[in-house]
Amino acid sequence: MIIKNSISNPLKMVVSGVILDLDGTLLHTDGIVNDVLKSFLGKYGKQWDGREALRISGKTPYESAAVIIEDYGLPCSSAELMSQISPLFAERWCNIKALPGANRLIKHFSSHRVPIALASNSSRENIESKISFHPGWKDSFSVIIGGDEVTAAKPSPEIFLESAKRLNLEPSSCLVIEDSVPGVAAGKAAGMKVVAVPSLPKKSHLYSSADEVINSLLDFQPQKWGLPPFEDWVENTLPINPWYIGGPVVKGYGRGSKVLGIPTANLSTEGYSDVLSEHPSGVYFGWAGVSTRGIFKMVMSIGWNPFFDNAEKTIEPWLLHDFDDDFYGEDLRLVVVGYIRPEANFPSLESLIAKIQEDGRIAERALDLPLYSKYRNDQYLKQHDA
Ligand code: ADP
Ligand code: RBF
Ligand code: MG
């Protein structure tokens, strides 16, 4: 996490309202964009390369269309591409999930009467359709503005300046939360505070103009901006909507974590790419069922292990129990019930290990709370019929 504003100047940090971006910030749109572009480009005999995602992130639909036509040398105009692709997107909107922490954030601002605006490069009509599938969202925003309601899209500051005006706030009293590089640029150009929540991994260096870069909305701290703090953390843990993942235990990177006292039973992520991309990297905890052995407390990391800078996003649960032997190949089922912290880098292996040990103690204690212990009996942990 990067904080550029000086703590010694707290008044600079105080805001009265928040302007939120939609796609990639509140909604997990990436998966759908990937699916649609993959099937669309397939028809032209081309293959969608996920790496293009950064080139269209934060762009208007029309700008994105132009980028795709150019990069793939498609024999059509932007308008033609848009008319072919729009229906493919429209039929998927009912399935776009809220990003972890989005509902919590919107409810928090609503209940504390913090005025919020929604400002997206997407058209007003599309914004309305997308949010209609998320109960309570529409009424929580005092202002909603689409890219078609201003003359210049982000990175122009116009959409944010117009949002501030309609919120009756000075730009300097507004905080923008954005996942895209053009969105961050627009917020800064508008003279606002900006928190970046990059939706693409390992790209935080592109967001250096933001006042703070956080890993996911779960890490947002309203009190840093003079707003009411969240009150839902319990003993250093954040309860989340439980989610489930399971499969055979596979070989990990073999870094001798057992030697370090922290064996992690890596899960095969095959068939779980959606679950994996939906959940921000970080340290989570919950319950683990191992087919022949029983149910155990576990704490896990999801992500790229910044200390080792892995190429793949992995899921590595450490079961808080001493086993006599290994269980490679066995079916492992997890119910993930809470969040502890974002993944971090560390100056030494010792400090990484000390932090993981602390995560273990936090999880060990928290899992005895009724709030979390009830999931020990979840049927999913026992169904080893895969
Ligand atoms: P790898 O790099 O292959 O994951 P590790 O050193 O992390 O190697 O060891 C993980 C393996 O150790 C697991 O796959 C599992 O079979 C075994 N194991 C033994 N005790 C535990 C435990 N408490 N938690 C997780 N895995 C354990
Ligand atoms: N790796 C990191 O680089 N940064 C982390 O913050 C981090 N946190 C972890 C937390 C837990 C609970 C576990 C089990 C692992 C974590 N790891 C992290 C992964 C660690 O680097 C990996 O398991 C090594 O292989 C352990 O030696
Ligand atoms: Mg491992």
Tab-separated table of C-alpha atoms and ligand atoms in Angstrom:
chain	number	residue	atom	x	y	z
A	1	MET	CA	0.000	0.000	0.000
A	2	ILE	CA	1.409	3.362	-0.963
A	3	ILE	CA	0.420	6.481	0.940
A	4	LYS	CA	1.800	9.640	-0.571
A	5	ASN	CA	-0.079	12.212	1.486
A	6	SER	CA	1.675	13.109	4.658
A	7	ILE	CA	-0.010	11.975	7.864
A	8	SER	CA	1.287	15.198	9.413
A	9	ASN	CA	-1.165	17.067	7.238
A	10	PRO	CA	-4.387	15.210	8.023
A	11	LEU	CA	-6.706	18.000	6.843
A	12	LYS	CA	-5.595	17.411	3.271
A	13	MET	CA	-7.030	13.920	3.524
A	14	VAL	CA	-10.580	14.877	4.483
A	15	VAL	CA	-13.301	14.371	1.883
A	16	SER	CA	-17.104	14.699	2.036
A	17	GLY	CA	-18.191	12.546	-0.878
A	18	VAL	CA	-17.039	9.599	-2.955
A	19	ILE	CA	-17.204	9.039	-6.719
A	20	LEU	CA	-17.053	5.425	-7.794
A	21	ASP	CA	-16.222	3.849	-11.101
A	22	LEU	CA	-18.328	0.806	-12.046
A	23	ASP	CA	-16.618	-1.784	-14.261
A	24	GLY	CA	-13.612	-3.364	-12.597
A	25	THR	CA	-14.151	-1.288	-9.446
A	26	LEU	CA	-17.570	-2.414	-8.197
A	27	LEU	CA	-18.364	-5.084	-10.782
A	28	HIS	CA	-16.291	-8.052	-11.883
A	29	THR	CA	-16.661	-7.251	-15.566
A	30	ASP	CA	-13.304	-8.633	-16.713
A	31	GLY	CA	-14.440	-12.243	-16.903
A	32	ILE	CA	-17.338	-11.331	-19.134
A	33	VAL	CA	-15.241	-9.089	-21.360
A	34	ASN	CA	-12.799	-11.975	-21.822
A	35	ASP	CA	-15.573	-14.461	-22.633
A	36	VAL	CA	-17.323	-12.196	-25.108
A	37	LEU	CA	-14.161	-11.135	-26.918
A	38	LYS	CA	-12.901	-14.700	-27.068
A	39	SER	CA	-16.055	-15.949	-28.772
A	40	PHE	CA	-16.397	-12.867	-30.977
A	41	LEU	CA	-12.806	-12.933	-32.255
A	42	GLY	CA	-13.117	-16.676	-32.768
A	43	LYS	CA	-15.629	-15.974	-35.531
A	44	TYR	CA	-12.938	-14.001	-37.374
A	45	GLY	CA	-10.464	-16.817	-36.851
A	46	LYS	CA	-8.549	-14.758	-34.286
A	47	GLN	CA	-7.592	-15.605	-30.768
A	48	TRP	CA	-8.259	-13.211	-27.881
A	49	ASP	CA	-5.133	-12.615	-25.911
A	50	GLY	CA	-5.988	-11.708	-22.317
A	51	ARG	CA	-2.947	-9.429	-22.295
A	52	GLU	CA	-4.928	-6.953	-24.381
A	53	ALA	CA	-7.096	-6.300	-21.347
A	54	LEU	CA	-4.925	-3.419	-20.151
A	55	ARG	CA	-5.294	-1.657	-23.512
A	56	ILE	CA	-9.077	-1.439	-23.162
A	57	SER	CA	-9.310	-0.999	-19.399
A	58	GLY	CA	-11.059	2.286	-18.579
A	59	LYS	CA	-11.834	3.078	-22.219
A	60	THR	CA	-15.283	3.831	-23.585
A	61	PRO	CA	-16.911	0.979	-25.512
A	62	TYR	CA	-16.291	2.870	-28.761
A	63	GLU	CA	-12.603	3.436	-27.983
A	64	SER	CA	-12.214	-0.224	-27.021
A	65	ALA	CA	-13.766	-1.280	-30.317
A	66	ALA	CA	-11.228	0.831	-32.219
A	67	VAL	CA	-8.336	-0.717	-30.266
A	68	ILE	CA	-9.546	-4.250	-31.003
A	69	ILE	CA	-10.048	-3.567	-34.723
A	70	GLU	CA	-6.565	-2.133	-34.989
A	71	ASP	CA	-4.815	-4.825	-32.948
A	72	TYR	CA	-6.526	-7.721	-34.688
A	73	GLY	CA	-6.757	-6.169	-38.154
A	74	LEU	CA	-10.493	-6.791	-38.342
A	75	PRO	CA	-12.281	-5.956	-41.619
A	76	CYS	CA	-15.024	-3.843	-40.010
A	77	SER	CA	-15.689	-0.396	-38.578
A	78	SER	CA	-15.977	0.452	-34.877
A	79	ALA	CA	-19.713	0.974	-35.322
A	80	GLU	CA	-20.114	-2.461	-36.955
A	81	LEU	CA	-18.091	-4.132	-34.244
A	82	MET	CA	-20.160	-2.395	-31.575
A	83	SER	CA	-23.444	-3.461	-33.129
A	84	GLN	CA	-22.292	-7.083	-33.299
A	85	ILE	CA	-20.817	-7.208	-29.860
A	86	SER	CA	-23.329	-5.168	-27.824
A	87	PRO	CA	-26.005	-7.887	-27.758
A	88	LEU	CA	-23.385	-10.410	-26.590
A	89	PHE	CA	-22.582	-8.161	-23.646
A	90	ALA	CA	-26.204	-7.293	-22.887
A	91	GLU	CA	-27.157	-10.935	-22.401
A	92	ARG	CA	-24.377	-11.347	-19.835
A	93	TRP	CA	-25.129	-8.354	-17.617
A	94	CYS	CA	-27.460	-10.312	-15.395
A	95	ASN	CA	-24.456	-12.461	-14.461
A	96	ILE	CA	-21.892	-9.832	-13.529
A	97	LYS	CA	-20.924	-10.352	-9.919
A	98	ALA	CA	-20.220	-7.581	-7.480
A	99	LEU	CA	-16.528	-7.502	-6.638
A	100	PRO	CA	-15.684	-8.552	-3.086
A	101	GLY	CA	-16.218	-5.575	-0.802
A	102	ALA	CA	-18.451	-3.646	-3.233
A	103	ASN	CA	-21.784	-4.302	-1.502
A	104	ARG	CA	-20.172	-3.662	1.854
A	105	LEU	CA	-18.762	-0.331	0.676
A	106	ILE	CA	-22.035	0.911	-0.844
A	107	LYS	CA	-24.040	-0.094	2.232
A	108	HIS	CA	-21.498	1.575	4.506
A	109	PHE	CA	-21.654	4.903	2.677
A	110	SER	CA	-25.454	4.764	2.480
A	111	SER	CA	-25.945	4.030	6.150
A	112	HIS	CA	-23.514	6.808	7.139
A	113	ARG	CA	-25.088	9.250	4.697
A	114	VAL	CA	-21.848	9.767	2.787
A	115	PRO	CA	-22.980	11.070	-0.616
A	116	ILE	CA	-21.791	8.844	-3.462
A	117	ALA	CA	-21.801	9.164	-7.242
A	118	LEU	CA	-21.332	6.559	-9.935
A	119	ALA	CA	-19.280	7.817	-12.898
A	120	SER	CA	-18.553	5.357	-15.684
A	121	ASN	CA	-17.306	5.622	-19.261
A	122	SER	CA	-20.008	3.105	-20.124
A	123	SER	CA	-23.329	4.531	-21.427
A	124	ARG	CA	-25.998	5.637	-18.959
A	125	GLU	CA	-28.375	3.002	-20.332
A	126	ASN	CA	-25.812	0.228	-19.863
A	127	ILE	CA	-24.949	1.412	-16.360
A	128	GLU	CA	-28.615	1.285	-15.404
A	129	SER	CA	-29.027	-2.256	-16.802
A	130	LYS	CA	-25.910	-3.538	-15.089
A	131	ILE	CA	-26.727	-2.149	-11.652
A	132	SER	CA	-30.376	-3.210	-11.856
A	133	PHE	CA	-29.211	-6.736	-10.966
A	134	HIS	CA	-27.719	-5.509	-7.698
A	135	PRO	CA	-30.425	-4.755	-5.144
A	136	GLY	CA	-30.121	-1.414	-3.400
A	137	TRP	CA	-27.360	-0.018	-5.605
A	138	LYS	CA	-29.353	2.402	-7.747
A	139	ASP	CA	-30.996	4.112	-4.785
A	140	SER	CA	-27.695	4.442	-2.940
A	141	PHE	CA	-26.181	6.764	-5.539
A	142	SER	CA	-27.116	10.456	-5.378
A	143	VAL	CA	-25.684	10.889	-8.864
A	144	ILE	CA	-25.179	8.523	-11.808
A	145	ILE	CA	-23.359	9.722	-14.961
A	146	GLY	CA	-22.489	7.759	-18.072
A	147	GLY	CA	-19.824	8.377	-20.694
A	148	ASP	CA	-22.533	9.424	-23.149
A	149	GLU	CA	-23.615	12.275	-20.858
A	150	VAL	CA	-20.352	14.217	-21.102
A	151	THR	CA	-18.415	15.530	-24.092
A	152	ALA	CA	-15.081	13.886	-23.221
A	153	ALA	CA	-14.548	10.498	-21.591
A	154	LYS	CA	-11.956	9.634	-18.920
A	155	PRO	CA	-9.019	10.472	-18.809
A	156	SER	CA	-10.727	13.858	-19.227
A	157	PRO	CA	-11.740	15.117	-15.761
A	158	GLU	CA	-15.142	16.188	-17.094
A	159	ILE	CA	-17.214	13.258	-15.803
A	160	PHE	CA	-15.782	13.650	-12.281
A	161	LEU	CA	-16.150	17.463	-12.265
A	162	GLU	CA	-19.770	17.068	-13.349
A	163	SER	CA	-20.315	14.450	-10.610
A	164	ALA	CA	-18.918	16.842	-7.977
A	165	LYS	CA	-21.154	19.623	-9.226
A	166	ARG	CA	-24.239	17.425	-8.987
A	167	LEU	CA	-23.162	16.276	-5.509
A	168	ASN	CA	-22.814	19.954	-4.558
A	169	LEU	CA	-19.209	19.369	-3.541
A	170	GLU	CA	-15.929	21.035	-4.363
A	171	PRO	CA	-13.682	18.709	-6.417
A	172	SER	CA	-11.103	18.824	-3.615
A	173	SER	CA	-13.743	17.373	-1.241
A	174	CYS	CA	-14.269	14.319	-3.431
A	175	LEU	CA	-12.548	10.956	-3.330
A	176	VAL	CA	-12.491	8.911	-6.535
A	177	ILE	CA	-12.190	5.111	-6.393
A	178	GLU	CA	-10.994	3.705	-9.721
A	179	ASP	CA	-9.496	0.523	-11.155
A	180	SER	CA	-8.212	1.882	-14.469
A	181	VAL	CA	-5.231	4.036	-15.422
A	182	PRO	CA	-7.324	6.545	-17.452
A	183	GLY	CA	-9.771	6.762	-14.528
A	184	VAL	CA	-7.002	7.600	-12.051
A	185	ALA	CA	-5.667	10.242	-14.462
A	186	ALA	CA	-9.158	11.743	-14.775
A	187	GLY	CA	-9.598	11.915	-11.000
A	188	LYS	CA	-6.248	13.630	-10.479
A	189	ALA	CA	-6.913	16.040	-13.368
A	190	ALA	CA	-10.182	16.919	-11.615
A	191	GLY	CA	-8.222	17.891	-8.482
A	192	MET	CA	-9.632	15.016	-6.457
A	193	LYS	CA	-8.154	12.463	-4.087
A	194	VAL	CA	-7.836	9.110	-5.841
A	195	VAL	CA	-7.655	5.579	-4.484
A	196	ALA	CA	-6.658	3.070	-7.174
A	197	VAL	CA	-7.811	-0.560	-6.992
A	198	PRO	CA	-6.028	-2.027	-10.032
A	199	SER	CA	-8.008	-4.871	-11.548
A	200	LEU	CA	-4.998	-6.272	-13.375
A	201	PRO	CA	-2.316	-7.989	-11.311
A	202	LYS	CA	1.245	-6.738	-10.965
A	203	LYS	CA	0.479	-3.396	-12.547
A	204	SER	CA	0.536	-1.123	-9.506
A	205	HIS	CA	3.544	0.773	-10.906
A	206	LEU	CA	1.212	2.261	-13.538
A	207	TYR	CA	-0.864	3.879	-10.802
A	208	SER	CA	1.790	6.027	-9.159
A	209	SER	CA	-0.244	9.223	-9.597
A	210	ALA	CA	-2.978	7.875	-7.276
A	211	ASP	CA	-2.926	9.011	-3.640
A	212	GLU	CA	-3.156	5.392	-2.538
A	213	VAL	CA	-3.060	2.025	-4.308
A	214	ILE	CA	-4.962	-0.788	-2.598
A	215	ASN	CA	-5.259	-4.413	-3.606
A	216	SER	CA	-9.034	-4.740	-3.308
A	217	LEU	CA	-12.036	-2.959	-1.824
A	218	LEU	CA	-11.609	-5.201	1.235
A	219	ASP	CA	-8.560	-3.078	2.078
A	220	PHE	CA	-10.238	0.309	1.738
A	221	GLN	CA	-10.003	2.360	4.941
A	222	PRO	CA	-12.553	5.190	4.941
A	223	GLN	CA	-11.028	6.794	8.062
A	224	LYS	CA	-7.886	7.660	6.072
A	225	TRP	CA	-10.082	10.082	4.151
A	226	GLY	CA	-11.977	11.477	7.128
A	227	LEU	CA	-14.952	9.182	6.512
A	228	PRO	CA	-16.602	6.894	9.108
A	229	PRO	CA	-14.589	3.679	9.603
A	230	PHE	CA	-15.925	0.192	8.917
A	231	GLU	CA	-17.033	-1.529	12.083
A	232	ASP	CA	-17.252	-5.077	10.802
A	233	TRP	CA	-13.724	-6.314	11.569
A	234	VAL	CA	-13.729	-8.951	14.319
A	235	GLU	CA	-10.440	-9.745	16.085
A	236	ASN	CA	-8.294	-8.748	13.089
A	237	THR	CA	-10.511	-10.629	10.651
A	238	LEU	CA	-13.144	-9.530	8.181
A	239	PRO	CA	-16.125	-11.871	7.731
A	240	ILE	CA	-16.895	-12.443	4.041
A	241	ASN	CA	-19.610	-14.272	2.125
A	242	PRO	CA	-18.297	-17.824	2.351
A	243	TRP	CA	-17.006	-19.303	-0.856
A	244	TYR	CA	-16.039	-22.825	-1.748
A	245	ILE	CA	-13.256	-24.451	-3.662
A	246	GLY	CA	-11.905	-27.987	-3.822
A	247	GLY	CA	-9.888	-30.491	-5.796
A	248	PRO	CA	-6.852	-32.712	-5.631
A	249	VAL	CA	-3.766	-31.537	-3.757
A	250	VAL	CA	-0.988	-30.881	-6.276
A	251	LYS	CA	2.751	-30.255	-6.060
A	252	GLY	CA	3.556	-26.631	-5.349
A	253	TYR	CA	6.716	-24.729	-6.107
A	254	GLY	CA	8.582	-27.073	-3.772
A	255	ARG	CA	10.350	-24.322	-1.913
A	256	GLY	CA	10.711	-26.498	1.137
A	257	SER	CA	7.986	-24.697	3.002
A	258	LYS	CA	7.757	-27.818	5.164
A	259	VAL	CA	11.306	-27.139	6.277
A	260	LEU	CA	10.158	-23.648	7.203
A	261	GLY	CA	7.333	-25.156	9.233
A	262	ILE	CA	4.661	-23.944	6.842
A	263	PRO	CA	3.582	-26.701	4.462
A	264	THR	CA	0.892	-25.543	2.049
A	265	ALA	CA	-1.361	-28.037	0.303
A	266	ASN	CA	-1.591	-26.388	-3.099
A	267	LEU	CA	-4.917	-26.854	-4.847
A	268	SER	CA	-5.237	-27.607	-8.508
A	269	THR	CA	-6.919	-24.541	-9.923
A	270	GLU	CA	-8.109	-26.376	-13.020
A	271	GLY	CA	-11.786	-25.610	-13.562
A	272	TYR	CA	-11.657	-22.811	-11.021
A	273	SER	CA	-10.360	-19.942	-13.129
A	274	ASP	CA	-13.574	-17.975	-12.498
A	275	VAL	CA	-13.460	-18.437	-8.738
A	276	LEU	CA	-9.791	-17.568	-8.763
A	277	SER	CA	-10.165	-14.381	-10.808
A	278	GLU	CA	-13.187	-13.289	-8.780
A	279	HIS	CA	-11.317	-13.297	-5.490
A	280	PRO	CA	-8.623	-10.747	-4.832
A	281	SER	CA	-5.239	-12.027	-3.816
A	282	GLY	CA	-4.646	-11.964	-0.095
A	283	VAL	CA	-4.653	-13.998	3.095
A	284	TYR	CA	-7.915	-15.739	3.972
A	285	PHE	CA	-8.979	-18.461	6.382
A	286	GLY	CA	-11.654	-21.054	6.911
A	287	TRP	CA	-12.160	-24.797	7.171
A	288	ALA	CA	-10.541	-27.605	5.192
A	289	GLY	CA	-11.856	-31.130	4.637
A	290	VAL	CA	-9.343	-33.821	3.583
A	291	SER	CA	-11.115	-36.934	2.290
A	292	THR	CA	-9.785	-39.608	4.607
A	293	ARG	CA	-8.567	-37.465	7.473
A	294	GLY	CA	-11.224	-35.086	8.684
A	295	ILE	CA	-11.888	-31.368	8.991
A	296	PHE	CA	-9.251	-28.846	10.045
A	297	LYS	CA	-8.749	-25.144	10.543
A	298	MET	CA	-6.815	-23.521	7.713
A	299	VAL	CA	-5.263	-20.209	6.737
A	300	MET	CA	-4.276	-19.604	3.146
A	301	SER	CA	-2.750	-17.256	0.671
A	302	ILE	CA	-4.165	-16.589	-2.777
A	303	GLY	CA	-2.043	-14.804	-5.277
A	304	TRP	CA	1.393	-14.453	-6.732
A	305	ASN	CA	3.433	-14.498	-3.506
A	306	PRO	CA	5.151	-11.135	-4.050
A	307	PHE	CA	8.162	-12.362	-2.077
A	308	PHE	CA	8.730	-15.021	-4.766
A	309	ASP	CA	6.945	-13.216	-7.609
A	310	ASN	CA	5.251	-16.341	-8.988
A	311	ALA	CA	3.936	-16.355	-12.555
A	312	GLU	CA	0.640	-18.076	-11.665
A	313	LYS	CA	-2.037	-17.144	-9.172
A	314	THR	CA	-2.081	-20.009	-6.682
A	315	ILE	CA	-4.179	-21.110	-3.732
A	316	GLU	CA	-2.057	-22.357	-0.853
A	317	PRO	CA	-3.839	-23.495	2.286
A	318	TRP	CA	-1.824	-24.246	5.397
A	319	LEU	CA	-3.798	-26.659	7.540
A	320	LEU	CA	-3.388	-25.826	11.210
A	321	HIS	CA	-2.731	-29.407	12.245
A	322	ASP	CA	0.297	-31.734	12.431
A	323	PHE	CA	0.025	-34.607	9.958
A	324	ASP	CA	2.176	-37.710	10.067
A	325	ASP	CA	2.410	-37.932	6.288
A	326	ASP	CA	1.673	-36.083	3.068
A	327	PHE	CA	-1.662	-36.123	1.271
A	328	TYR	CA	-0.772	-35.275	-2.331
A	329	GLY	CA	-3.523	-36.326	-4.740
A	330	GLU	CA	-6.187	-36.464	-2.047
A	331	ASP	CA	-9.382	-34.451	-2.408
A	332	LEU	CA	-9.197	-31.218	-0.427
A	333	ARG	CA	-12.246	-29.033	0.124
A	334	LEU	CA	-12.216	-25.532	1.492
A	335	VAL	CA	-14.859	-23.186	2.786
A	336	VAL	CA	-13.354	-19.719	2.969
A	337	VAL	CA	-15.060	-17.595	5.628
A	338	GLY	CA	-12.880	-14.590	6.378
A	339	TYR	CA	-10.169	-12.250	5.190
A	340	ILE	CA	-7.051	-11.164	7.082
A	341	ARG	CA	-4.796	-8.965	4.900
A	342	PRO	CA	-3.443	-8.353	1.401
A	343	GLU	CA	-0.387	-10.273	0.235
A	344	ALA	CA	2.759	-8.327	0.942
A	345	ASN	CA	6.427	-8.328	0.131
A	346	PHE	CA	8.931	-8.731	2.957
A	347	PRO	CA	12.551	-7.710	3.432
A	348	SER	CA	13.548	-11.226	4.505
A	349	LEU	CA	12.319	-14.806	4.561
A	350	GLU	CA	12.274	-14.607	8.384
A	351	SER	CA	9.868	-11.672	8.357
A	352	LEU	CA	7.622	-13.479	5.821
A	353	ILE	CA	7.548	-16.556	8.047
A	354	ALA	CA	6.841	-14.469	11.167
A	355	LYS	CA	3.896	-12.829	9.397
A	356	ILE	CA	2.490	-16.168	8.210
A	357	GLN	CA	2.796	-17.526	11.773
A	358	GLU	CA	0.851	-14.511	12.999
A	359	ASP	CA	-1.819	-15.143	10.316
A	360	GLY	CA	-2.016	-18.704	11.654
A	361	ARG	CA	-2.613	-17.501	15.216
A	362	ILE	CA	-5.267	-15.025	14.064
A	363	ALA	CA	-7.116	-17.740	12.105
A	364	GLU	CA	-6.750	-20.316	14.875
A	365	ARG	CA	-8.446	-17.991	17.374
A	366	ALA	CA	-11.060	-16.513	15.046
A	367	LEU	CA	-12.305	-19.914	13.882
A	368	ASP	CA	-13.532	-20.615	17.433
A	369	LEU	CA	-15.967	-17.685	17.187
A	370	PRO	CA	-19.530	-18.905	16.462
A	371	LEU	CA	-19.573	-16.591	13.449
A	372	TYR	CA	-16.923	-18.760	11.798
A	373	SER	CA	-17.067	-22.077	13.672
A	374	LYS	CA	-20.537	-22.867	12.326
A	375	TYR	CA	-19.075	-23.529	8.880
A	376	ARG	CA	-17.108	-26.478	10.239
A	377	ASN	CA	-20.283	-28.506	9.692
A	378	ASP	CA	-20.775	-27.416	6.098
A	379	GLN	CA	-21.775	-30.415	3.986
A	380	TYR	CA	-19.408	-29.337	1.205
A	381	LEU	CA	-16.410	-30.263	3.351
A	382	LYS	CA	-17.567	-33.872	3.509
A	383	GLN	CA	-18.665	-34.546	-0.082
A	384	HIS	CA	-15.562	-36.181	-1.481
A	385	ASP	CA	-17.094	-37.765	-4.537
A	386	ALA	CA	-14.971	-35.977	-7.133
B	1	ADP	P1	4.668	-28.072	-2.183
B	1	ADP	O1	5.569	-27.027	-2.723
B	1	ADP	O2	4.618	-29.311	-3.051
B	1	ADP	O3	3.276	-27.568	-1.882
B	1	ADP	P2	5.144	-28.051	0.659
B	1	ADP	O4	6.479	-28.055	1.297
B	1	ADP	O5	4.319	-26.821	0.738
B	1	ADP	O6	5.342	-28.527	-0.823
B	1	ADP	O7	4.368	-29.268	1.319
B	1	ADP	C1	2.995	-29.379	1.100
B	1	ADP	C2	2.495	-30.799	1.298
B	1	ADP	O8	2.699	-31.225	2.652
B	1	ADP	C3	0.999	-30.837	1.101
B	1	ADP	O9	0.669	-31.059	-0.252
B	1	ADP	C4	0.568	-31.964	2.007
B	1	ADP	O10	0.571	-33.186	1.270
B	1	ADP	C5	1.630	-32.019	3.093
B	1	ADP	N1	1.235	-31.460	4.391
B	1	ADP	C6	1.604	-31.985	5.578
B	1	ADP	N2	1.132	-31.259	6.602
B	1	ADP	C7	0.444	-30.219	6.058
B	1	ADP	C8	-0.295	-29.135	6.625
B	1	ADP	N3	-0.416	-28.956	7.948
B	1	ADP	N4	-0.878	-28.254	5.757
B	1	ADP	C9	-0.754	-28.407	4.436
B	1	ADP	N5	-0.085	-29.423	3.854
B	1	ADP	C10	0.515	-30.337	4.642
B	2	RBF	N1	3.845	-14.977	0.260
B	2	RBF	C1	4.174	-13.685	0.042
B	2	RBF	O1	5.012	-13.407	-0.789
B	2	RBF	N2	3.570	-12.663	0.734
B	2	RBF	C2	2.642	-12.911	1.681
B	2	RBF	O2	2.123	-11.950	2.281
B	2	RBF	C3	2.292	-14.265	1.970
B	2	RBF	N3	1.372	-14.566	2.915
B	2	RBF	C4	1.072	-15.879	3.176
B	2	RBF	C5	0.150	-16.187	4.173
B	2	RBF	C6	-0.182	-17.518	4.463
B	2	RBF	C7	-1.167	-17.806	5.544
B	2	RBF	C8	0.444	-18.571	3.738
B	2	RBF	C9	0.114	-20.004	4.042
B	2	RBF	C10	1.353	-18.269	2.747
B	2	RBF	C11	1.687	-16.934	2.451
B	2	RBF	N4	2.601	-16.609	1.449
B	2	RBF	C12	2.923	-15.290	1.207
B	2	RBF	C13	3.077	-17.655	0.566
B	2	RBF	C14	4.457	-18.160	0.868
B	2	RBF	O3	5.349	-17.326	0.206
B	2	RBF	C15	4.551	-19.551	0.295
B	2	RBF	O4	3.632	-20.406	0.890
B	2	RBF	C16	5.953	-20.030	0.480
B	2	RBF	O5	6.156	-21.084	-0.391
B	2	RBF	C17	6.205	-20.408	1.927
B	2	RBF	O6	7.541	-20.727	2.116
B	3	MG	MG	2.743	-25.834	-0.936
